[in-house]
PDB file of C-alpha atoms in Angstrom:
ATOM      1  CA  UNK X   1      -3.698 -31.703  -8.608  1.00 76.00           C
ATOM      2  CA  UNK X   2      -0.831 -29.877  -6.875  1.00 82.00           C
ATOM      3  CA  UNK X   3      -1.655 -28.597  -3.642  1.00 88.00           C
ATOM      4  CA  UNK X   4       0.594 -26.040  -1.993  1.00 93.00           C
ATOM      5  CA  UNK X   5       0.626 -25.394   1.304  1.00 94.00           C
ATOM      6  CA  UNK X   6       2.545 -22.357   3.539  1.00 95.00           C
ATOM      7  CA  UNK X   7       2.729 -22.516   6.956  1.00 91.00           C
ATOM      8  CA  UNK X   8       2.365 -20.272   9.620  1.00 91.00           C
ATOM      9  CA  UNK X   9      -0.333 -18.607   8.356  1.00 93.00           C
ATOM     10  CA  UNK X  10       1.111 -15.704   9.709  1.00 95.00           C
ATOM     11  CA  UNK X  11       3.820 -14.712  11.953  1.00 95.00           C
ATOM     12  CA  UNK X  12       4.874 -11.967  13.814  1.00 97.00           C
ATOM     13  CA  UNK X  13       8.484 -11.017  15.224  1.00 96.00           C
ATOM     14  CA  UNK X  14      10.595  -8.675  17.000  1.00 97.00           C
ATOM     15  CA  UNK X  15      13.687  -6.531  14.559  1.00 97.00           C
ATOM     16  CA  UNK X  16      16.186  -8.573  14.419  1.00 97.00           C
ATOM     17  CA  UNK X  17      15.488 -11.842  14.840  1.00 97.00           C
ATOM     18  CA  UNK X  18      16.447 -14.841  12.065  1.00 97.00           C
ATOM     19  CA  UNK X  19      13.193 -16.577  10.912  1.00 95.00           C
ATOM     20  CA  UNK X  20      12.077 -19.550   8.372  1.00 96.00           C
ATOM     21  CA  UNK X  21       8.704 -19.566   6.381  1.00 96.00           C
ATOM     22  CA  UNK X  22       7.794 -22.868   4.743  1.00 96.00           C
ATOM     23  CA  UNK X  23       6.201 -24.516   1.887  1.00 96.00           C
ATOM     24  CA  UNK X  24       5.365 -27.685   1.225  1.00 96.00           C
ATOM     25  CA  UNK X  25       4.071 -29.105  -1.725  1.00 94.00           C
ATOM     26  CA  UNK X  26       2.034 -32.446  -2.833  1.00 91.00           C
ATOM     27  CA  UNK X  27       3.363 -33.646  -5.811  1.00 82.00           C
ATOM     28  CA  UNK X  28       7.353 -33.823  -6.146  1.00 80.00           C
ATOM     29  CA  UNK X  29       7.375 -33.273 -10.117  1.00 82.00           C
ATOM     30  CA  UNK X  30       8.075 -30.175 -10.284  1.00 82.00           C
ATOM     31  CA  UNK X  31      10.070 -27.913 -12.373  1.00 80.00           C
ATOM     32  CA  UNK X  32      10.981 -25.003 -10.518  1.00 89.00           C
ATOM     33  CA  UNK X  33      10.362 -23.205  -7.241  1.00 92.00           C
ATOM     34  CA  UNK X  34      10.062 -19.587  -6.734  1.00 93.00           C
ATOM     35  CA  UNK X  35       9.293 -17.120  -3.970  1.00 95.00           C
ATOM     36  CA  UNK X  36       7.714 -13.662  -3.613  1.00 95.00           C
ATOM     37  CA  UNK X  37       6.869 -11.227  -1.441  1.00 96.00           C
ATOM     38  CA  UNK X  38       3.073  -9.560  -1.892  1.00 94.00           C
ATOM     39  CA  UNK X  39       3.052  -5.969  -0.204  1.00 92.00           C
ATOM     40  CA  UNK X  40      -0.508  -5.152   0.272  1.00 85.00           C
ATOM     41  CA  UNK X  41      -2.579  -3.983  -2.689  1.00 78.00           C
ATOM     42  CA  UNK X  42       0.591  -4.563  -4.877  1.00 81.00           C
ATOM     43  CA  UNK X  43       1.820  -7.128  -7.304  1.00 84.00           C
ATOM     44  CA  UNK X  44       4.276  -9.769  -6.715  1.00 90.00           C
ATOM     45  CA  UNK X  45       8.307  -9.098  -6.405  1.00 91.00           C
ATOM     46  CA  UNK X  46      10.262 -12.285  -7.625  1.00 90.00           C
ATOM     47  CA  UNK X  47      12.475 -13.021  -4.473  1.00 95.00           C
ATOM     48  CA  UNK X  48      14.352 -15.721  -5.533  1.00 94.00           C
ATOM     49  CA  UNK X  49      13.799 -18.703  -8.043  1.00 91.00           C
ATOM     50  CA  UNK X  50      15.109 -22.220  -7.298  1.00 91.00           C
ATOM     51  CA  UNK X  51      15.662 -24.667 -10.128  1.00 86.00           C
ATOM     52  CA  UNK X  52      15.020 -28.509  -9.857  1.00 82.00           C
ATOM     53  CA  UNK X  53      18.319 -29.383 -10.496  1.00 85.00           C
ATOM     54  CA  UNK X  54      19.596 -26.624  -7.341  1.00 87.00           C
ATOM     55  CA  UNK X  55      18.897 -27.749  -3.588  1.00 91.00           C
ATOM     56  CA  UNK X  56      19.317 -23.532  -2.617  1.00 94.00           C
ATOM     57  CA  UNK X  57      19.478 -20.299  -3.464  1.00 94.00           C
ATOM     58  CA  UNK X  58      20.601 -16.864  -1.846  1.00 95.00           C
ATOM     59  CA  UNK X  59      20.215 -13.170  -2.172  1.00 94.00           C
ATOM     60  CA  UNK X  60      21.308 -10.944   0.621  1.00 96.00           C
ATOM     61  CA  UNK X  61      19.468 -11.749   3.732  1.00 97.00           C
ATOM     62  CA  UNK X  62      17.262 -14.812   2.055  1.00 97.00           C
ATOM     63  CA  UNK X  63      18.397 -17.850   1.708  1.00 97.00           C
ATOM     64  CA  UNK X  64      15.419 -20.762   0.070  1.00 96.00           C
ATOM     65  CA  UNK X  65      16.055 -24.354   0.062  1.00 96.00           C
ATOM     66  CA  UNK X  66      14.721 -26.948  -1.757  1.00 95.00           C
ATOM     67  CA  UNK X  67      14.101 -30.519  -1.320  1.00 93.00           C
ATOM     68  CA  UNK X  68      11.601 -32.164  -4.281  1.00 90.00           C
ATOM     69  CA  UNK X  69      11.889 -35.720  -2.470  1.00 89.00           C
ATOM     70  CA  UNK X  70      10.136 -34.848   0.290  1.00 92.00           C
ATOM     71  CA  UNK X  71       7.946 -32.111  -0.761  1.00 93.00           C
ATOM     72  CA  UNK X  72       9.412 -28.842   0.742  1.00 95.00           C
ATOM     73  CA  UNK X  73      10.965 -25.378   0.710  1.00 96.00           C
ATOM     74  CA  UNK X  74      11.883 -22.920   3.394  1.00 97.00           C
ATOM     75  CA  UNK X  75      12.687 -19.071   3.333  1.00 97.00           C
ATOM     76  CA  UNK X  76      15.261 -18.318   5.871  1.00 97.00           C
ATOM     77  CA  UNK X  77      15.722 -14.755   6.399  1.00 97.00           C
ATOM     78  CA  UNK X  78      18.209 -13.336   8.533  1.00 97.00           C
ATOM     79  CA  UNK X  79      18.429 -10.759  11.093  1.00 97.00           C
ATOM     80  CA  UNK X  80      14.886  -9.104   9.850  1.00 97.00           C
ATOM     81  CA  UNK X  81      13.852  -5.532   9.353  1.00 97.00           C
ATOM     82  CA  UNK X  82      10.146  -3.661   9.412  1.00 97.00           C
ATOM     83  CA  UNK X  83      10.663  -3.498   6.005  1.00 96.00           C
ATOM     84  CA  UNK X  84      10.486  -7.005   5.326  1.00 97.00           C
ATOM     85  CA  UNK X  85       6.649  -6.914   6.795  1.00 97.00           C
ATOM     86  CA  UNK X  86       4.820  -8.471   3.996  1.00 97.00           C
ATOM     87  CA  UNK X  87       2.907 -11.520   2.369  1.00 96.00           C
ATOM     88  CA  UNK X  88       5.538 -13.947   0.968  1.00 97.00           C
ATOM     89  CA  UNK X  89       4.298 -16.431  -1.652  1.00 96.00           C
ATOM     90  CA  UNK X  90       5.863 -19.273  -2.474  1.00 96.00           C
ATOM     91  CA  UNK X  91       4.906 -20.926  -6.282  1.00 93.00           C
ATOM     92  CA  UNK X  92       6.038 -24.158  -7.271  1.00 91.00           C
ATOM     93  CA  UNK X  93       6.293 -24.403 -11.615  1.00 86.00           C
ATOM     94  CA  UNK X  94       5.382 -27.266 -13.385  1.00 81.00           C
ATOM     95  CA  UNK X  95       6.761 -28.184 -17.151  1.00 73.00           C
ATOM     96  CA  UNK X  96       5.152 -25.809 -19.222  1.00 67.00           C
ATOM     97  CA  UNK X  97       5.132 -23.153 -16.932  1.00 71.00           C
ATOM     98  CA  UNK X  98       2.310 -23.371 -14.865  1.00 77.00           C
ATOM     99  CA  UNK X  99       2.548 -22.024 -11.618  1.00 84.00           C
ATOM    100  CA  UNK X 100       0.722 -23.037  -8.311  1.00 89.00           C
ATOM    101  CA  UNK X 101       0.908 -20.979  -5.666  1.00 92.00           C
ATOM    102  CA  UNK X 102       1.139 -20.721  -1.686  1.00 93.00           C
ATOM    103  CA  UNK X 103      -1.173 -19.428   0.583  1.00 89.00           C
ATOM    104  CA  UNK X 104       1.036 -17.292   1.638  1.00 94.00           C
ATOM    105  CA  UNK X 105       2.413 -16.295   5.225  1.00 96.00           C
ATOM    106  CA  UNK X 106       1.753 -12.554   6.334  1.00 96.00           C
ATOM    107  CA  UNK X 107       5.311 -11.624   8.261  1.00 97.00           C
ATOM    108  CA  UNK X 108       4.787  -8.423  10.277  1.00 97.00           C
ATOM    109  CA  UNK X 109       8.489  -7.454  11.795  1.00 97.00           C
ATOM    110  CA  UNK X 110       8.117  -4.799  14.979  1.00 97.00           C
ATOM    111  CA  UNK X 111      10.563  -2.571  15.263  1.00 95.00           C
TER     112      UNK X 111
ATOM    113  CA  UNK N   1      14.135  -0.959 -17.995  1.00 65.00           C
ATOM    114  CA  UNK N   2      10.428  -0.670 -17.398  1.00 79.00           C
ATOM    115  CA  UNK N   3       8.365  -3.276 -15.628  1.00 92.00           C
ATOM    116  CA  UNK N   4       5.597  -5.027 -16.601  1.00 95.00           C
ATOM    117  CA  UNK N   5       2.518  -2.223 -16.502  1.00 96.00           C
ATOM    118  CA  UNK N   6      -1.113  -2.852 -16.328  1.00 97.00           C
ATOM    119  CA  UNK N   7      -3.938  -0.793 -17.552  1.00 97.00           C
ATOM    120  CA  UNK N   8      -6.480   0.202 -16.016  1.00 97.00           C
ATOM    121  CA  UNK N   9      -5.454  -0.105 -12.030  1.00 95.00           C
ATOM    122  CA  UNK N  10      -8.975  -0.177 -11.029  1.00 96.00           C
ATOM    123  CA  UNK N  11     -12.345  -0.704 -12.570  1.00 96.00           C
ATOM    124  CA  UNK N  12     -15.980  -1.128 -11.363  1.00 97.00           C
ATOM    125  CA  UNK N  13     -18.483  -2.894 -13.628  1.00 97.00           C
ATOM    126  CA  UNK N  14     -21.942  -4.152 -13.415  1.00 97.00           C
ATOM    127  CA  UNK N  15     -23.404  -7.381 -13.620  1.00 98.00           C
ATOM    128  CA  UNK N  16     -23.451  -9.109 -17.010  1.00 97.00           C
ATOM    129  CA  UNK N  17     -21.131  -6.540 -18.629  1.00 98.00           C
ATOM    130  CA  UNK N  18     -17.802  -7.259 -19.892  1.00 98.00           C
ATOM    131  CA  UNK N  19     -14.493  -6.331 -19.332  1.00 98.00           C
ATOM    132  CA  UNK N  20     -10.740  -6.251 -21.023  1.00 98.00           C
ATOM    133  CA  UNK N  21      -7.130  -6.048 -19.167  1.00 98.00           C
ATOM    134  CA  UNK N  22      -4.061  -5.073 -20.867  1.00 98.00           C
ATOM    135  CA  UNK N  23      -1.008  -6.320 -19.935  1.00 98.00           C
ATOM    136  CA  UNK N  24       2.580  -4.842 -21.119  1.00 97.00           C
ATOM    137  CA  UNK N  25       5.302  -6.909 -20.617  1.00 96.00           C
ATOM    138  CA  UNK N  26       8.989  -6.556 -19.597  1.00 95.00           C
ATOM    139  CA  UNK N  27      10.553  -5.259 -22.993  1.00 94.00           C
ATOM    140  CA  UNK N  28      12.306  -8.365 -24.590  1.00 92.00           C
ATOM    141  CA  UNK N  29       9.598 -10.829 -22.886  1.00 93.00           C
ATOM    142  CA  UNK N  30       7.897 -12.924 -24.874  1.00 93.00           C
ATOM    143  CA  UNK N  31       5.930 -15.096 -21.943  1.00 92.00           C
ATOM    144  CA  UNK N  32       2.440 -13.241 -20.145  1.00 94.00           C
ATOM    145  CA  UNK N  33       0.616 -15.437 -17.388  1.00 93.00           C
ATOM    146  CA  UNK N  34      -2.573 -14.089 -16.132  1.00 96.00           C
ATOM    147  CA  UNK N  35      -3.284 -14.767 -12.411  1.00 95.00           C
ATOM    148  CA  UNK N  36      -6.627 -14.175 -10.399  1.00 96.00           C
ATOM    149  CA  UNK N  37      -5.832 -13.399  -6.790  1.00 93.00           C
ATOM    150  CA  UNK N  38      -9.168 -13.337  -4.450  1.00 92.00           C
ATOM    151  CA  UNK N  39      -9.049 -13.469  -0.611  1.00 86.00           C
ATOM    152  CA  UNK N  40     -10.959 -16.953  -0.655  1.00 84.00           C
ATOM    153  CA  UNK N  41      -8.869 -18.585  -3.240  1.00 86.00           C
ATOM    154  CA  UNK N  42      -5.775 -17.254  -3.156  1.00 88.00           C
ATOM    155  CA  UNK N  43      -3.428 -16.756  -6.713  1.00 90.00           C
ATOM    156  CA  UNK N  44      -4.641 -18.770  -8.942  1.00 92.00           C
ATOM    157  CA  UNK N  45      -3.543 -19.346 -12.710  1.00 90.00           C
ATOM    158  CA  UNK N  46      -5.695 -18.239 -15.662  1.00 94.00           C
ATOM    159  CA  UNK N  47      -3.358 -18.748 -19.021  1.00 91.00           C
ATOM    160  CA  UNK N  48      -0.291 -17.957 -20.230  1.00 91.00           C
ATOM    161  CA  UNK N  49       0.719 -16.974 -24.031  1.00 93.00           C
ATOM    162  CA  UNK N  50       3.622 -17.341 -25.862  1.00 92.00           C
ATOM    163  CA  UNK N  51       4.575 -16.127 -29.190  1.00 91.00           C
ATOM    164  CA  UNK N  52       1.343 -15.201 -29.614  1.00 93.00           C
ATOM    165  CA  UNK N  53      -0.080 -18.891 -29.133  1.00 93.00           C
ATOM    166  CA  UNK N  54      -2.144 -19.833 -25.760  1.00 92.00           C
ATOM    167  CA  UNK N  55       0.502 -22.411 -24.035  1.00 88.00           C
ATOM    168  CA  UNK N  56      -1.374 -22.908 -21.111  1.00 84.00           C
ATOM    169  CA  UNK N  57      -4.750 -22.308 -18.947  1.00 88.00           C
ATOM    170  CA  UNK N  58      -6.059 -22.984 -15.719  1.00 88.00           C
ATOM    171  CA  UNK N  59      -9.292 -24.376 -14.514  1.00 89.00           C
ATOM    172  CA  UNK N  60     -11.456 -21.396 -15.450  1.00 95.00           C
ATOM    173  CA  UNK N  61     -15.009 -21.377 -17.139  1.00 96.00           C
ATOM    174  CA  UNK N  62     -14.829 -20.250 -21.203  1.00 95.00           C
ATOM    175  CA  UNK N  63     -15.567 -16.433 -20.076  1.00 97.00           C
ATOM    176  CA  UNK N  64     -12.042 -16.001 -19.362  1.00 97.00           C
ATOM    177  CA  UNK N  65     -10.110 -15.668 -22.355  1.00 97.00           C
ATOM    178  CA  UNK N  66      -7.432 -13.607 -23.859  1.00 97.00           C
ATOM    179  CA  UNK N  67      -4.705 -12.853 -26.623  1.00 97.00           C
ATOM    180  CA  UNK N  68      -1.352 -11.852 -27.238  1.00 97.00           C
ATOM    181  CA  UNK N  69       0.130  -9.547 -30.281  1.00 97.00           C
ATOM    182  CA  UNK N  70       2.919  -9.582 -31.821  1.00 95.00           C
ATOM    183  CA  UNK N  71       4.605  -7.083 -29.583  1.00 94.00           C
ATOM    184  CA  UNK N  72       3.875  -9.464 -26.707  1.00 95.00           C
ATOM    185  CA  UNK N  73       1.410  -7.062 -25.030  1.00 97.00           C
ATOM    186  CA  UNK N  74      -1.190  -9.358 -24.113  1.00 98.00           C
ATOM    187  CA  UNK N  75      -4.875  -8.774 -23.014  1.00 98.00           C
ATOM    188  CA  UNK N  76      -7.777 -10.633 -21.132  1.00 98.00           C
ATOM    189  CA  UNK N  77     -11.280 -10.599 -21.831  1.00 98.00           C
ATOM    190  CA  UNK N  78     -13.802 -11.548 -19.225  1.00 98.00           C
ATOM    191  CA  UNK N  79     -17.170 -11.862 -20.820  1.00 96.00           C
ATOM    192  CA  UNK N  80     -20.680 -11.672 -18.850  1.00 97.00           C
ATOM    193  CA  UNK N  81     -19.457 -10.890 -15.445  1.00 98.00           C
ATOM    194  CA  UNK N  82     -20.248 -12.097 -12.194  1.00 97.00           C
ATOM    195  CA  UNK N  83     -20.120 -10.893  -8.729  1.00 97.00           C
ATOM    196  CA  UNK N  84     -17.506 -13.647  -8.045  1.00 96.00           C
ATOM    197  CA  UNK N  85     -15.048 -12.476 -11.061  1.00 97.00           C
ATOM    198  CA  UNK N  86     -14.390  -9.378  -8.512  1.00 97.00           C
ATOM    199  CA  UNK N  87     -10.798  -9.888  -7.498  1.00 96.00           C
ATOM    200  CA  UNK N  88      -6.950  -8.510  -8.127  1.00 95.00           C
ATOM    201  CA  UNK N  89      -6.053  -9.671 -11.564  1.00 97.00           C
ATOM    202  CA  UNK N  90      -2.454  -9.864 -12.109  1.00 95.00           C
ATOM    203  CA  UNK N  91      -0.352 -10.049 -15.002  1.00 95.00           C
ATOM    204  CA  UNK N  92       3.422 -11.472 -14.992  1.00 93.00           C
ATOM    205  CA  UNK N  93       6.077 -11.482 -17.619  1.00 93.00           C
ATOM    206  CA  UNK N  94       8.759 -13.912 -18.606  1.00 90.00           C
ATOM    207  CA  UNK N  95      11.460 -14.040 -21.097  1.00 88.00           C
ATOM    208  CA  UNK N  96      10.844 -17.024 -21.928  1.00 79.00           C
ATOM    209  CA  UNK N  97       8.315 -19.675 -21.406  1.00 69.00           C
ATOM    210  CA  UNK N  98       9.155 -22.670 -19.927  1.00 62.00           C
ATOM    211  CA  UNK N  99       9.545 -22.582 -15.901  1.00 63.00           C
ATOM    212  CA  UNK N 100      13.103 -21.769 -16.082  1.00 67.00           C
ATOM    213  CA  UNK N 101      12.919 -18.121 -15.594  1.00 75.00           C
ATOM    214  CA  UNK N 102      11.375 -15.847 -13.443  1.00 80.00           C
ATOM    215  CA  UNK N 103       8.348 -14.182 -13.394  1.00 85.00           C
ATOM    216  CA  UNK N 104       7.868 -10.434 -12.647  1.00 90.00           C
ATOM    217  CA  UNK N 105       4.762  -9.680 -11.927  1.00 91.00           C
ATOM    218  CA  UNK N 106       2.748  -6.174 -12.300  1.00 94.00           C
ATOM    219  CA  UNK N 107       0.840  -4.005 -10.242  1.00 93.00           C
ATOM    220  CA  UNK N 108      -2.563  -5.591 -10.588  1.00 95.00           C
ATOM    221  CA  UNK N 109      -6.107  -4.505 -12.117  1.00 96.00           C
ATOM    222  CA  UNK N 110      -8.452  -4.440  -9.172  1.00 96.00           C
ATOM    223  CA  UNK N 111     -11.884  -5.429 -10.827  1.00 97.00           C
ATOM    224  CA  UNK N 112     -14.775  -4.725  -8.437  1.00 97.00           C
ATOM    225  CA  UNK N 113     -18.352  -6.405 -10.023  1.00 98.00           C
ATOM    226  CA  UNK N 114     -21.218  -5.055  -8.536  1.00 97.00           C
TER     227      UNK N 114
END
């Protein structure tokens, strides 16, 4: 069974600063990556979806990498706001379009 | 363009009773994945439908089940509930099925059993 795995559990920062969230994952057969960001009591927002056959992807601020070989992601995001204070999920998507997900890792950014 | 919507937000039910989630999804969609999101367990994947067909389901007893129409608005049936079954139940869409495209997810159905 696919295990997924996010770590720091949760992680707090000053404004400003660059930070990376990871995610690591058990077995390397997987589709697709993708990552979201949970803001409490809300649904998920699609942040930005990596495909097996791309090693990274990049919107804005966030940048996620993959590697499949050795079983791992990261979220880089750069110079962070208070806004970005939230859960952020990663989910790794096997053939058929079944998703496992993180645990997540709660970012709180102080202004 | 709308997003995917989720009727009702919230909902309290009793022991035993049962319960049904509706799920609209992104217009032009066809793909809805159901997701059960608990503080103990995390997300965790329920089904997903497809043209109308079940592609897909997680490892959840038979009192989870659900349905999709031909309009791709899909709903979820929880039969005999449980104090356990209380939890965020989320509903995301896709255009297609498959993995390659992303999922956007809706607001949530916060189920409380009592």
């Amino acid at each position: 069974k696919q295990e997924v795995t996010q770590i720091p559990a949760a992680l707090s920062v000053p404004e400003g600063e660059n930070l990376v969230l990871n995610c690591s994952f058990t077995d390397s057969a997987i589709y697709n990556l993708q990552w979201f960001r949970q803001d409490p009591g809300k649904g998920l927002t699609s942040l930005l979806l990596i495909q097996s056959s791309q090693r990274e992807q990049t919107s804005g601020r966030l940048n996620a990498s993959l590697d499949k070989s050795s079983g791992r992601s990261t979220l880089y995001i750069a110079a962070s706001q208070p806004g970005d204070s939230a859960t952020y999920l990663c989910a790794v998507i096997l053939r058929g379009n079944q998703f496992y997900f993180g645990t997540g890792t709660s970012l709180t950014v102080i202004p | 363009k709308a997003g995917v919507t989720q009727t009702p937000r919230y909902l309290i039910k009793t022991r035993g009773q049962q319960v049904t989630l509706s799920c609209s999804p992104i217009s032009g969609h066809r793909s809805v994945s159901w997701y059960q999101q608990t503080p103990g367990q995390g997300l965790q994947f329920l089904f997903e439908y497809f043209s109308e067909t079940q592609r897909n389901k997680g490892n959840f007893p038979g009192r989870f089940s659900g349905r999709q129409f031909s309009n791709s608005r899909s709903e979820m049936n929880v039969s005999t509930l449980e104090l356990g079954d209380s939890a965020l139940y989320l509903c995301a869409s896709s255009l297609e099925a498959g993995g390659s495209y992303e999922q956007y997810f809706g607001p949530g159905t916060r189920l409380t059993v009592t």
